[in-house]
């Protein structure tokens, strides 16, 4: 066990990630894949688009026929075919001919451009009286077109065999779209990690129950479950254990029986007389570390219980939140198959001086754009029990390790809370 007071956030993150492997894979229908992590490489089985097609509603032509076309002296072409989307044209266009064509329809052999319908006409004195007929006999072309105009060539977007998506990618809506374009009805993704979660503390009561003296509601259970789901986990909510070793062990064993991929707890990992979580982990497993040089959230434990990775978060709600963001999020992402979970930081300027105690600090802040740059200001009292100051924040402002004060205007890293 590392009990050093100086284990850095980065070292602790690295230890956690080193000890976690992606969970298994499953094959899912495409409709269920948004947000999931791809577990295979996907390449295109065919060109996209699969055939040359029109990008406009109009008339497929031979450009040589219409080189001299103008509104004053249109070129009249005989309409040789009608090509709706979804059909295969059977003709080869001859000089003097046009084919009516719809957006997305296959370009007929012989044609080398499409004239948009806006640049054509069917004046009776030019085309014969076609009123009421679905397809006129002829069309007047009002402008020339360059070869290739308004044609989307085969493979313009993607060539057959080209890699479309690599393993480890979190599938975005547009990825699901291109998988469908390429004809995939299902793909292999990583299973969602199952994270067992419980709180510990004799003072904790479920919302909906009346509070007795000295009791508070169990906010961490709800906060952490929501955060873990955001990270891509299935959450096994095991409730609250009172501060007694047997009750804590019973919930840990339940997590084992239900085959959790990770156990996350809050509270009971500090140095208080009733902090039994640490003790119970060590009774049937081991701890890699239980302190990190950060603020808030110094009492933070990582280890394994009966072979299942375990992260013990501090009890104070803001500490639990920050610990979950900084350590559990990347852990869940690793279990879920994302190869390189990174933080999404931006630079901002302090709108006020900030003090710290030299530990790497995650302060609650509002970051907003002022005069073309991001400015960060603290929200309320930064005590780690004060959840409302987190509710008011839209970012965590990071003061690096070793820094005790920063003057107003300093450049700092900020981490937007809704960025993942
Ligand atoms: P502990 O880690 O048990 O010493 O708890 C530290 C602080 O966090 C105490 O003030 C606890 O009452 C509070 N706390 C612990 N667990 C929770 C929870 N699940 N919800 C809200 N506050 C909690
Ligand atoms: Mg406690």
PDB file of C-alpha atoms in Angstrom, residues 5 200 243 265-279 282 287 289-291 297-301 310 312-316 319 359:
ATOM      1  CA  UNK A   5       0.886  12.006   1.347  1.00  0.00           C
ATOM      2  CA  UNK A 200     -21.526   4.350   4.147  1.00  0.00           C
ATOM      3  CA  UNK A 243     -20.828   2.167   9.992  1.00  0.00           C
ATOM      4  CA  UNK A 265     -18.075   3.523  -2.372  1.00  0.00           C
ATOM      5  CA  UNK A 266     -18.257   6.856  -0.651  1.00  0.00           C
ATOM      6  CA  UNK A 267     -17.078   7.698   2.869  1.00  0.00           C
ATOM      7  CA  UNK A 268     -15.468   5.477   5.440  1.00  0.00           C
ATOM      8  CA  UNK A 269     -11.978   5.598   3.928  1.00  0.00           C
ATOM      9  CA  UNK A 270     -10.614   8.357   6.131  1.00  0.00           C
ATOM     10  CA  UNK A 271      -8.946   8.121   9.534  1.00  0.00           C
ATOM     11  CA  UNK A 272     -12.105   8.376  11.677  1.00  0.00           C
ATOM     12  CA  UNK A 273     -12.866   5.763  14.325  1.00  0.00           C
ATOM     13  CA  UNK A 274     -15.794   4.452  12.240  1.00  0.00           C
ATOM     14  CA  UNK A 275     -14.105   4.290   8.844  1.00  0.00           C
ATOM     15  CA  UNK A 276     -14.521   0.572   8.244  1.00  0.00           C
ATOM     16  CA  UNK A 277     -14.574   0.447   4.446  1.00  0.00           C
ATOM     17  CA  UNK A 278     -10.807   0.425   4.151  1.00  0.00           C
ATOM     18  CA  UNK A 279     -10.544  -2.252   6.820  1.00  0.00           C
ATOM     19  CA  UNK A 282      -8.081  -5.270   3.313  1.00  0.00           C
ATOM     20  CA  UNK A 287      -5.212  -1.495  -1.275  1.00  0.00           C
ATOM     21  CA  UNK A 289      -3.103   3.500  -2.205  1.00  0.00           C
ATOM     22  CA  UNK A 290      -5.473   5.447   0.002  1.00  0.00           C
ATOM     23  CA  UNK A 291      -4.356   9.048  -0.135  1.00  0.00           C
ATOM     24  CA  UNK A 297     -10.593  14.535  -1.955  1.00  0.00           C
ATOM     25  CA  UNK A 298      -7.371  13.530  -0.225  1.00  0.00           C
ATOM     26  CA  UNK A 299      -8.715  10.339   1.415  1.00  0.00           C
ATOM     27  CA  UNK A 300      -9.176   8.318  -1.748  1.00  0.00           C
ATOM     28  CA  UNK A 301      -8.556   4.586  -1.830  1.00  0.00           C
ATOM     29  CA  UNK A 310     -12.333  -0.946  -5.857  1.00  0.00           C
ATOM     30  CA  UNK A 312     -13.234   4.361  -2.252  1.00  0.00           C
ATOM     31  CA  UNK A 313     -14.268   8.000  -2.593  1.00  0.00           C
ATOM     32  CA  UNK A 314     -14.336  10.491   0.272  1.00  0.00           C
ATOM     33  CA  UNK A 315     -17.633  11.175   2.012  1.00  0.00           C
ATOM     34  CA  UNK A 316     -17.985  14.898   1.522  1.00  0.00           C
ATOM     35  CA  UNK A 319     -14.880  15.523  -2.698  1.00  0.00           C
ATOM     36  CA  UNK A 359      -2.069  20.459  -3.212  1.00  0.00           C
TER      37      UNK A 359
END
